[in-house]
Short mmCIF file of C-alpha atoms and ligand atoms in Angstrom, two decimals:
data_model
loop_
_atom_site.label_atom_id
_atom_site.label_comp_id
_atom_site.label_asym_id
_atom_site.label_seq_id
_atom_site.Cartn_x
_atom_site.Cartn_y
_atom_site.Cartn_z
CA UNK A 1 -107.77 -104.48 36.93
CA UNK A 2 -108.62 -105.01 40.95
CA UNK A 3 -110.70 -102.45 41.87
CA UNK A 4 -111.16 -102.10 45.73
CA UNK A 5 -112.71 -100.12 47.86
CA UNK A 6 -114.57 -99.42 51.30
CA UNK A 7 -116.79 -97.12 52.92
CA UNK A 8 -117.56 -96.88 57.09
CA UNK A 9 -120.72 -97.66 58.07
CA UNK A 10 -121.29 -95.02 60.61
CA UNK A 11 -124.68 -93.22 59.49
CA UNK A 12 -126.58 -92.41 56.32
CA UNK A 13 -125.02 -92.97 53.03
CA UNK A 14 -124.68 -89.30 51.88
CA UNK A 15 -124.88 -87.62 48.49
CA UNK A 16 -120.73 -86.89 49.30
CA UNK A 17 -120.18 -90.19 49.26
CA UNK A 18 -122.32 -91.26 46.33
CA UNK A 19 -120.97 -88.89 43.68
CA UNK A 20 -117.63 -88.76 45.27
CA UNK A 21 -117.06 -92.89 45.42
CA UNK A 22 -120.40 -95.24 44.94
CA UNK A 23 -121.42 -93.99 41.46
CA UNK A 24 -117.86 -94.44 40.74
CA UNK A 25 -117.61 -98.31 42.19
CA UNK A 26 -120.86 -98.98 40.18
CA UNK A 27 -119.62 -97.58 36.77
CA UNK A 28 -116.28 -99.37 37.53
CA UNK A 29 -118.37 -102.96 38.43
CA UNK A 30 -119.58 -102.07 35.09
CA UNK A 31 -116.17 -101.24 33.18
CA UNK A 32 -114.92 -104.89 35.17
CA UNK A 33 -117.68 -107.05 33.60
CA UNK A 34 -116.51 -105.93 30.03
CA UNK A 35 -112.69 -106.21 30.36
CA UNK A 36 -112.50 -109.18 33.33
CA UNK A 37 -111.20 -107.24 36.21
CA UNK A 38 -112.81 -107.61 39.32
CA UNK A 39 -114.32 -105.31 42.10
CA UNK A 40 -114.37 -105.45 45.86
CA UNK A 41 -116.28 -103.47 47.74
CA UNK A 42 -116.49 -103.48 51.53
CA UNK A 43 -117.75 -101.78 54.86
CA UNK A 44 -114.89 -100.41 57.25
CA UNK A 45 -116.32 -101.54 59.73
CA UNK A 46 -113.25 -102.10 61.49
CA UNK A 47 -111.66 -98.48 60.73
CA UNK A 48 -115.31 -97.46 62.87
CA UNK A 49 -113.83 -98.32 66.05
CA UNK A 50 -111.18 -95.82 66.31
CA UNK A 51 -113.93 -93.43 67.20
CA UNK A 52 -116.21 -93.72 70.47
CA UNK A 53 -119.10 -95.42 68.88
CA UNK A 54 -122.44 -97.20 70.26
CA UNK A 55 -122.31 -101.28 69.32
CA UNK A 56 -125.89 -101.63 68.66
CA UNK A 57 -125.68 -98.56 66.07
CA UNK A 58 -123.02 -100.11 64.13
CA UNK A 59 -124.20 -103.39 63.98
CA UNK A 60 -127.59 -101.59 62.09
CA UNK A 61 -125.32 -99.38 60.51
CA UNK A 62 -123.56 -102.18 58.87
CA UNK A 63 -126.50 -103.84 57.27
CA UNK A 64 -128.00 -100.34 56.61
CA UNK A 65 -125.14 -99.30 54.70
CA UNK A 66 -124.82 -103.24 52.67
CA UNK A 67 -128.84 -102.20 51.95
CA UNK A 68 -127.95 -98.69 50.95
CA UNK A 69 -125.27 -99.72 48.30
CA UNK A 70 -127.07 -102.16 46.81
CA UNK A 71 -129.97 -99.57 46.40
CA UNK A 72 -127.18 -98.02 44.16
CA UNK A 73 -126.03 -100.26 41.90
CA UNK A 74 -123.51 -102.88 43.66
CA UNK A 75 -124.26 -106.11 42.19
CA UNK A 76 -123.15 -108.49 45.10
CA UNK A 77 -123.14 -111.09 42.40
CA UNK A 78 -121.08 -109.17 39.75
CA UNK A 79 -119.08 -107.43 42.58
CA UNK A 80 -117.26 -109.08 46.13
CA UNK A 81 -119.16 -107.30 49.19
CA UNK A 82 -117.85 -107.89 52.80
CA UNK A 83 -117.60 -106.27 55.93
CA UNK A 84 -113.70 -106.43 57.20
CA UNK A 85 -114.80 -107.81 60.32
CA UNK A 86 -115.28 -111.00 58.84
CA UNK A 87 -112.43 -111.09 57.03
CA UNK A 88 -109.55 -110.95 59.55
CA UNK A 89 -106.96 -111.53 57.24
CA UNK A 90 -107.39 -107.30 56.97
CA UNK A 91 -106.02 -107.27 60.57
CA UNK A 92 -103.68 -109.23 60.52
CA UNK A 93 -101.98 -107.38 57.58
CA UNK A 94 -102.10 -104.49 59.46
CA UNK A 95 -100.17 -106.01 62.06
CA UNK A 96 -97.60 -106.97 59.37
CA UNK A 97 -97.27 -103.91 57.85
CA UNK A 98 -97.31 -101.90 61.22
CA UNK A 99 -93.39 -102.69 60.95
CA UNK A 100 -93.00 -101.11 58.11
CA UNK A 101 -95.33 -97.73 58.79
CA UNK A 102 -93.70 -94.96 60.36
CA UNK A 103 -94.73 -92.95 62.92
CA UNK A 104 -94.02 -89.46 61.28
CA UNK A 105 -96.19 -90.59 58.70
CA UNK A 106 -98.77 -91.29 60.45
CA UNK A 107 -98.20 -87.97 62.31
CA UNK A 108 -98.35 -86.06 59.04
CA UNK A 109 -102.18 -87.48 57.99
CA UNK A 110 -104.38 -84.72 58.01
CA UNK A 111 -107.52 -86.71 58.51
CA UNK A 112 -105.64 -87.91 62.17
CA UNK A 113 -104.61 -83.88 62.67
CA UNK A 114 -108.75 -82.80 61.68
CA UNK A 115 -109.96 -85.46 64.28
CA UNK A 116 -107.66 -85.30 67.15
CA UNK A 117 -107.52 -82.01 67.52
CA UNK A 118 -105.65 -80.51 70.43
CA UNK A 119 -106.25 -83.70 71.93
CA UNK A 120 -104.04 -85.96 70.83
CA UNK A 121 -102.91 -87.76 73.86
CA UNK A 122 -106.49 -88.96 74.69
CA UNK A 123 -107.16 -90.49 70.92
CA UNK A 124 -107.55 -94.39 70.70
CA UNK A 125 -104.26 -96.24 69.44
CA UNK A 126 -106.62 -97.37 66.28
CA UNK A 127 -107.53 -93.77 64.90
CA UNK A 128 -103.51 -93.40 64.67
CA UNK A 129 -102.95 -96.31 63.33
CA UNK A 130 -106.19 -95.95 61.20
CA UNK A 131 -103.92 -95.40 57.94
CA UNK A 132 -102.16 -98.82 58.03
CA UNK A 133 -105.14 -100.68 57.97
CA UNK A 134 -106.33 -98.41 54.84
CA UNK A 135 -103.19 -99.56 53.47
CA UNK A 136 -103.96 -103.47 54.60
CA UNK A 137 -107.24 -103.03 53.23
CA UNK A 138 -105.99 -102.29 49.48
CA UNK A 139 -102.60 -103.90 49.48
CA UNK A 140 -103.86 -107.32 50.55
CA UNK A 141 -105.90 -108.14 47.50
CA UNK A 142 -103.23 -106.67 45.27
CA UNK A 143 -105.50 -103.32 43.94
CA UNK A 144 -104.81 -101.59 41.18
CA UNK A 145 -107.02 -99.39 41.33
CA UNK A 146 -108.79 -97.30 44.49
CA UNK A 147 -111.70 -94.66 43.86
CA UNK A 148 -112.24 -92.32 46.45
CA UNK A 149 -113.36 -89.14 46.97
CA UNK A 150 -110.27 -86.81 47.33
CA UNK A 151 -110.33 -86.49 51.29
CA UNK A 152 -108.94 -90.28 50.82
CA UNK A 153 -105.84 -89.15 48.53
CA UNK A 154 -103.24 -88.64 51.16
CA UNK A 155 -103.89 -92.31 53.04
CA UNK A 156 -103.72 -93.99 49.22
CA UNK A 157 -100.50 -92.09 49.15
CA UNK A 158 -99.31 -93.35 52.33
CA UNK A 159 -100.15 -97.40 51.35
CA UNK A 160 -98.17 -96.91 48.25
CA UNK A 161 -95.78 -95.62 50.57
CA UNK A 162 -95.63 -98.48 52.59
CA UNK A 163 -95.86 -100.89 49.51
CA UNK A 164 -92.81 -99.50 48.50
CA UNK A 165 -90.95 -99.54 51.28
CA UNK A 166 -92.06 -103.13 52.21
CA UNK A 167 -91.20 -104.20 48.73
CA UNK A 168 -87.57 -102.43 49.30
CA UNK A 169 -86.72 -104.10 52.38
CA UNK A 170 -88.05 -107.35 52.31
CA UNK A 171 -88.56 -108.48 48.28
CA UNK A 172 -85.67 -108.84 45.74
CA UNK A 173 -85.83 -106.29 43.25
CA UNK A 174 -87.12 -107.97 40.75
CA UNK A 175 -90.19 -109.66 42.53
CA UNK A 176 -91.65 -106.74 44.60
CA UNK A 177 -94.67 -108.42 47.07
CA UNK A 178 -97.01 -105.23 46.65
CA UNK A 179 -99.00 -103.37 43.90
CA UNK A 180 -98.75 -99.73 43.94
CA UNK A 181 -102.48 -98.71 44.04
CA UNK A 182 -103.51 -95.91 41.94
CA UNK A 183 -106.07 -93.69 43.63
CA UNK A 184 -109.03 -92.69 41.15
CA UNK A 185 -110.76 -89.40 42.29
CA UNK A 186 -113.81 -88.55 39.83
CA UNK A 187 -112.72 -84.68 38.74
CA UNK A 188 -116.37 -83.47 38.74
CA UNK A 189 -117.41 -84.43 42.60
CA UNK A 190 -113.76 -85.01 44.29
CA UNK A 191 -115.26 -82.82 47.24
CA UNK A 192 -119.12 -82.23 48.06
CA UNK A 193 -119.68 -79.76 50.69
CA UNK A 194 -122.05 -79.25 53.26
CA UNK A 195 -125.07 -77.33 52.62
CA UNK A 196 -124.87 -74.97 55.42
CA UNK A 197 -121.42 -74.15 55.04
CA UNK A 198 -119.09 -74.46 51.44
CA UNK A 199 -115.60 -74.65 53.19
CA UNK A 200 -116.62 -77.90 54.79
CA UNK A 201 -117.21 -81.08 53.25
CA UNK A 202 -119.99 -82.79 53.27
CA UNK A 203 -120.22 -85.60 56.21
CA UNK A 204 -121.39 -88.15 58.40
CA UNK A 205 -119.73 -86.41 61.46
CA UNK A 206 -121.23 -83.05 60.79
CA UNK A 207 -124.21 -82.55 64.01
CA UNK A 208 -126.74 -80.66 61.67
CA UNK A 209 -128.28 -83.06 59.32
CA UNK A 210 -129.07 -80.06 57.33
CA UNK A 211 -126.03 -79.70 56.41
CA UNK A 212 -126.22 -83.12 53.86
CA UNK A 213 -128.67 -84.91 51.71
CA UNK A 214 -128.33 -88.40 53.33
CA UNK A 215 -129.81 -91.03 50.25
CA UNK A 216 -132.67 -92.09 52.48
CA UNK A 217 -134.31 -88.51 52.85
CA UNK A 218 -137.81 -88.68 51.66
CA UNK A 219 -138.99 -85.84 48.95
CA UNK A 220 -139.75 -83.23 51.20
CA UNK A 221 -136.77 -83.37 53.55
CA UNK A 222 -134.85 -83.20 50.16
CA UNK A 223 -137.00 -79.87 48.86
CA UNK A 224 -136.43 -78.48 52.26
CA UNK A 225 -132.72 -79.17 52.73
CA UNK A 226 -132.03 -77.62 49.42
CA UNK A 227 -134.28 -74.89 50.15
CA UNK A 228 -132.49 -73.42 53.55
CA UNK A 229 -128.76 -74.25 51.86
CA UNK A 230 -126.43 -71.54 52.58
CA UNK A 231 -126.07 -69.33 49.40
CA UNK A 232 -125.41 -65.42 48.84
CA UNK A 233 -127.08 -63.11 47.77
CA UNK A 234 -126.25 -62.52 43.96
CA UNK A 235 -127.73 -64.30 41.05
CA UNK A 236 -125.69 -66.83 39.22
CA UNK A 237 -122.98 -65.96 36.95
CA UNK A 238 -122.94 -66.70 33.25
CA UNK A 239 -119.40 -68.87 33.39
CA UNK A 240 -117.77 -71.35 35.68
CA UNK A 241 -115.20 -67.97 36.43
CA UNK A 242 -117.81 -66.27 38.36
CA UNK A 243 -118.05 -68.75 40.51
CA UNK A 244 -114.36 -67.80 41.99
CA UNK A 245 -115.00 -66.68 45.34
CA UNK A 246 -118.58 -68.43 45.74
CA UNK A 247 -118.11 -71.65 47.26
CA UNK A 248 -121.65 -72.36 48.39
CA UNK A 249 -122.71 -71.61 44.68
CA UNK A 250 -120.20 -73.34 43.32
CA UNK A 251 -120.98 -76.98 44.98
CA UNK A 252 -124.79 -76.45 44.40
CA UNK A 253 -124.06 -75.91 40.67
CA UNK A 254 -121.74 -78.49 40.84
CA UNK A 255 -123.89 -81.38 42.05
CA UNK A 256 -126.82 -80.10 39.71
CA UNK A 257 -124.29 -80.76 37.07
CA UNK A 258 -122.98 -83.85 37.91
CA UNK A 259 -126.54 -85.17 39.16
CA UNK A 260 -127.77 -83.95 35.49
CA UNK A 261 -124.87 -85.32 33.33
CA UNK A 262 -123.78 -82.18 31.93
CA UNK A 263 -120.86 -79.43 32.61
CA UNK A 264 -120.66 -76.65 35.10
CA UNK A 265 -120.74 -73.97 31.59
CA UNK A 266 -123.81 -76.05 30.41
CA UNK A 267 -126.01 -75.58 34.00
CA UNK A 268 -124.89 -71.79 34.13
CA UNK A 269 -126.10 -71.36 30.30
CA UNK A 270 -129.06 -72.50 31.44
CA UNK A 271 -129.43 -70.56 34.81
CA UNK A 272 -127.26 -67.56 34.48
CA UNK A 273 -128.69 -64.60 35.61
CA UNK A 274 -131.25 -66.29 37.53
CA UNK A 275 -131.59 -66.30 41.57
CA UNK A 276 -131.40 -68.89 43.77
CA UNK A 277 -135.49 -68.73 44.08
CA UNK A 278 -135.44 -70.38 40.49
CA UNK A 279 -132.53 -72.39 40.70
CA UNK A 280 -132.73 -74.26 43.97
CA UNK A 281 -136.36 -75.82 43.30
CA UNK A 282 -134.98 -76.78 40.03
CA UNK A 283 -132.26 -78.29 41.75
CA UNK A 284 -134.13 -79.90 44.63
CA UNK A 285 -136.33 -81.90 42.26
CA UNK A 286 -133.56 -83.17 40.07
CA UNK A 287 -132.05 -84.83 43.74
CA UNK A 288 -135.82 -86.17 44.29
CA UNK A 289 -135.73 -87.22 40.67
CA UNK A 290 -132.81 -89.03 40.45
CA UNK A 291 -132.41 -90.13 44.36
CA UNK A 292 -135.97 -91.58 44.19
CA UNK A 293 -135.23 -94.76 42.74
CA UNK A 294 -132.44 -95.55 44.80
CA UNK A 295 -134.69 -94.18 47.70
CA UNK A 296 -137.38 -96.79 47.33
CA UNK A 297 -135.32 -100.11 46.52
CA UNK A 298 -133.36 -99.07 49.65
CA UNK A 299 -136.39 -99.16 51.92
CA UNK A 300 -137.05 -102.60 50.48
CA UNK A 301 -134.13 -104.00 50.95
CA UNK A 302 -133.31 -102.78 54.23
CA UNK A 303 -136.26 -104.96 55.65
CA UNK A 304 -134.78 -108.57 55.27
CA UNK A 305 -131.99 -108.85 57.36
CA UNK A 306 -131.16 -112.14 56.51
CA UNK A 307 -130.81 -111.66 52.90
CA UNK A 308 -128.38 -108.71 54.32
CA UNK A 309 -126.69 -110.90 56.20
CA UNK A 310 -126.34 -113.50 54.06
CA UNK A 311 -124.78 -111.59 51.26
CA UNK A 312 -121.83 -109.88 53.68
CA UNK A 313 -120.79 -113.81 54.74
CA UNK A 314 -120.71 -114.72 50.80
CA UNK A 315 -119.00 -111.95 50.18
CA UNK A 316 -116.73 -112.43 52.85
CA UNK A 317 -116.25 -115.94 52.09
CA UNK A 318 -114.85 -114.72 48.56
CA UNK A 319 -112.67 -112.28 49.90
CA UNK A 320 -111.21 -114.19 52.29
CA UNK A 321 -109.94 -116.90 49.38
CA UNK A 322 -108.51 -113.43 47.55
CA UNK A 323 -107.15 -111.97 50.68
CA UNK A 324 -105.11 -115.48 51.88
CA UNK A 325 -102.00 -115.81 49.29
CA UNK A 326 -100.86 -112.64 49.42
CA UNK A 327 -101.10 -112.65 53.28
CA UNK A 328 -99.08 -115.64 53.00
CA UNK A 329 -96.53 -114.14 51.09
CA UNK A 330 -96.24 -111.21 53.74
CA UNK A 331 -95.49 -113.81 56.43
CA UNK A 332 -92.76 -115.66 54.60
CA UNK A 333 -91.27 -112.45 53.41
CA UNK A 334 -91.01 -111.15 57.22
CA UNK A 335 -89.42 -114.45 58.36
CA UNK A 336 -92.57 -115.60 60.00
CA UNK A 337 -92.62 -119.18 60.35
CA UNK A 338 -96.11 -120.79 59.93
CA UNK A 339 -95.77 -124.54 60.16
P1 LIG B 1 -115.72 -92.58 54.28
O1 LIG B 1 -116.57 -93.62 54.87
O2 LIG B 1 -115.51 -91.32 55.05
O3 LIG B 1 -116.26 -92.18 52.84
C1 LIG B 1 -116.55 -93.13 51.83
C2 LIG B 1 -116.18 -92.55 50.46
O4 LIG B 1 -116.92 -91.33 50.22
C3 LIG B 1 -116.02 -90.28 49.87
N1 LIG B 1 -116.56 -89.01 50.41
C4 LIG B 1 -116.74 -87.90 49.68
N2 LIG B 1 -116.52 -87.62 48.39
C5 LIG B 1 -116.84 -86.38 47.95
N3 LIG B 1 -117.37 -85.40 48.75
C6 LIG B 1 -117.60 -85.64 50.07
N4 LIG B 1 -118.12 -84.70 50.84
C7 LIG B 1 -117.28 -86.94 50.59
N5 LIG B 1 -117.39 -87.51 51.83
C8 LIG B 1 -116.94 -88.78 51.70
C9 LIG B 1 -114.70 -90.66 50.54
O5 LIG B 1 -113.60 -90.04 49.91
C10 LIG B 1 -114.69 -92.17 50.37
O6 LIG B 1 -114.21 -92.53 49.09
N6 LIG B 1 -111.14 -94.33 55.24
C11 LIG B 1 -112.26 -94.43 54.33
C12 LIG B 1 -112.81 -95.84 54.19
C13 LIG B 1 -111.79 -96.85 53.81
C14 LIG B 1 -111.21 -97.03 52.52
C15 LIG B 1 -110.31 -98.14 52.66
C16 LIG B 1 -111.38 -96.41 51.27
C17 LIG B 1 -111.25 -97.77 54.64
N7 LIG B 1 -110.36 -98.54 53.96
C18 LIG B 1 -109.58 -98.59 51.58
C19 LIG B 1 -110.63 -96.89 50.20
C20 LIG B 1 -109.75 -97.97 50.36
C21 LIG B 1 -113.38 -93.55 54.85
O7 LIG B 1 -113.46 -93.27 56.02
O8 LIG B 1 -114.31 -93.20 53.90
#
């Protein structure tokens, strides 16, 4: 197994992103150790300059964000941790594979339709072409599997797309260059939404900050956060079923559940019939309970930037041995000449 993954380092690590991918990449560094597959892990860094962004911030973002995952579980030892900006082997995949991508479907990602807009013409070249390095990202160490949260299915579609196209045209049948990656999406907490509104997800971009639990809030920003989510104004239901129709409910029983370890049916056994006054304290102190730990080793670790640093160039040093043979291949199988 080659697990790989990446996350963009543009603001707080939210609770989205930890139930939807990092708890995942943790339990699969685990899973690795015992059956000798290995895990890579890295900060998009690059994919965060398809939107207008501020260098400074992302530069802190960066070793934020290496802090922030460690706080959860990554073992740099145990797992490979990079930044793609010092591994440029990721680029110039992309540029490889670029003839093999087609525009219409690029056209057809819904995560380029959400962002653009109505204002397509005035989008950078890289949030377009944004995709393709997704693809470069996974295909160049050879992945098997990818776990995202399921926002991220349709590009892992696309790079097995391209894998298979790439291994059509270019690689005799029997030897095909490319892996097909299999996306993993954890069934419990695919989606998080935003607290203040549950037919949005949960995200960095979002302006109100009130609208996630980013890991590093402190206790009381947590209690409060929880406390002014959007809900309605009925009690819970007994069953998952009467949460049809509730989506606000829904994701706050739904991250109690997954936070606790237990099923939707088990949380609504216990709070059925109850209002949100007793649930959402209930539920607020679990997140303090559980985030706490992850909370406090964060703020540590965030303080030495050299340690920070140093970990991203090991890390990037490893990747870059992984990333090289198969980027090898890619140029011989084009007809690239390299000496
Ligand atoms: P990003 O940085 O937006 O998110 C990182 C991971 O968190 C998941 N996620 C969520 N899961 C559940 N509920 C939510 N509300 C939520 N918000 C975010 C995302 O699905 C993702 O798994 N393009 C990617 C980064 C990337 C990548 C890759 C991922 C670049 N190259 C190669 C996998 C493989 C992104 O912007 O994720």
């Amino acid at each position: 197994m080659r697990i790989v993954s990446g996350i963009q380092p543009t603001g707080n690590l939210h609770l989205g992103n930890y139930l939807g991918a990092i708890r995942n990449w943790v339990a699969m560094q685990e899973d690795a150790a015992a059956t000798g597959g290995q895990c890579l892990y890295f900060l998009a860094d690059l994919h965060a300059i398809s939107m207008p962004h501020v260098p400074a911030d992302l530069a802190a973002n960066t070793r934020e964000m290496v802090a922030a995952l460690v706080a959860c579980g990554i073992d740099p030892d145990r797992s490979v941790l990079f930044n793609q900006a010092q591994v440029p082997q990721h680029s110039e995949m992309q540029w490889l594979l670029n003839g093999t991508a087609r525009m219409g479907w690029l056209n057809r990602m819904t995560q380029w339709k959400d962002k653009a807009g109505k204002n397509r013409e005035g989008q950078s070249v890289a949030l377009f072409t944004y995709p393709v390095l997704q693809a470069a990202d996974v295909l160049i160490y050879q992945a098997t599997h990818v776990p995202v949260g399921e926002d991220q299915k349709q590009h892992l579609e696309l790079a097995r797309d391209i894998a298979q196209k790439f291994n059509n045209d270019f690689c005799p049948e029997d030897a095909p260059l490319f892996t097909l990656p299999d996306p993993f999406i954890p069934p419990e907490a695919a989606r998080i939404m935003s607290l203040r509104d549950g037919s949005s997800k949960m995200s960095k971009s979002d302006p109100s900050d009130m609208s996630r639990i980013n890991m590093t809030d402190d206790a009381d920003t947590i209690m409060q956060k929880i406390k002014k989510a959007k809900t309605d104004p009925e009690p819970l239901p007994g069953d998952k079923a009467g949460l049809e129709g509730r989506p606000e409910a829904a994701n706050l029983v739904g991250i109690y559940a997954v936070m606790a370890g237990v099923s939707v049916d088990n949380v609504l056994a216990q709070f059925g019939g109850e209002g949100f006054g007793k649930f959402k304290p209930a539920l607020g102190e679990l997140l303090v309970e559980k985030l706490a730990p992850i909370n406090t080793r964060f703020l540590e670790l965030r303080e030495d930037r050299e340690a920070l640093d140093a970990i991203l160039r090991k890390g990037a040093e490893k990747a870059r041995a992984l990333a090289i043979p198969t980027l090898e291949k890619t140029y011989d199988a084009l007809g690239l000449v390299r000496g």
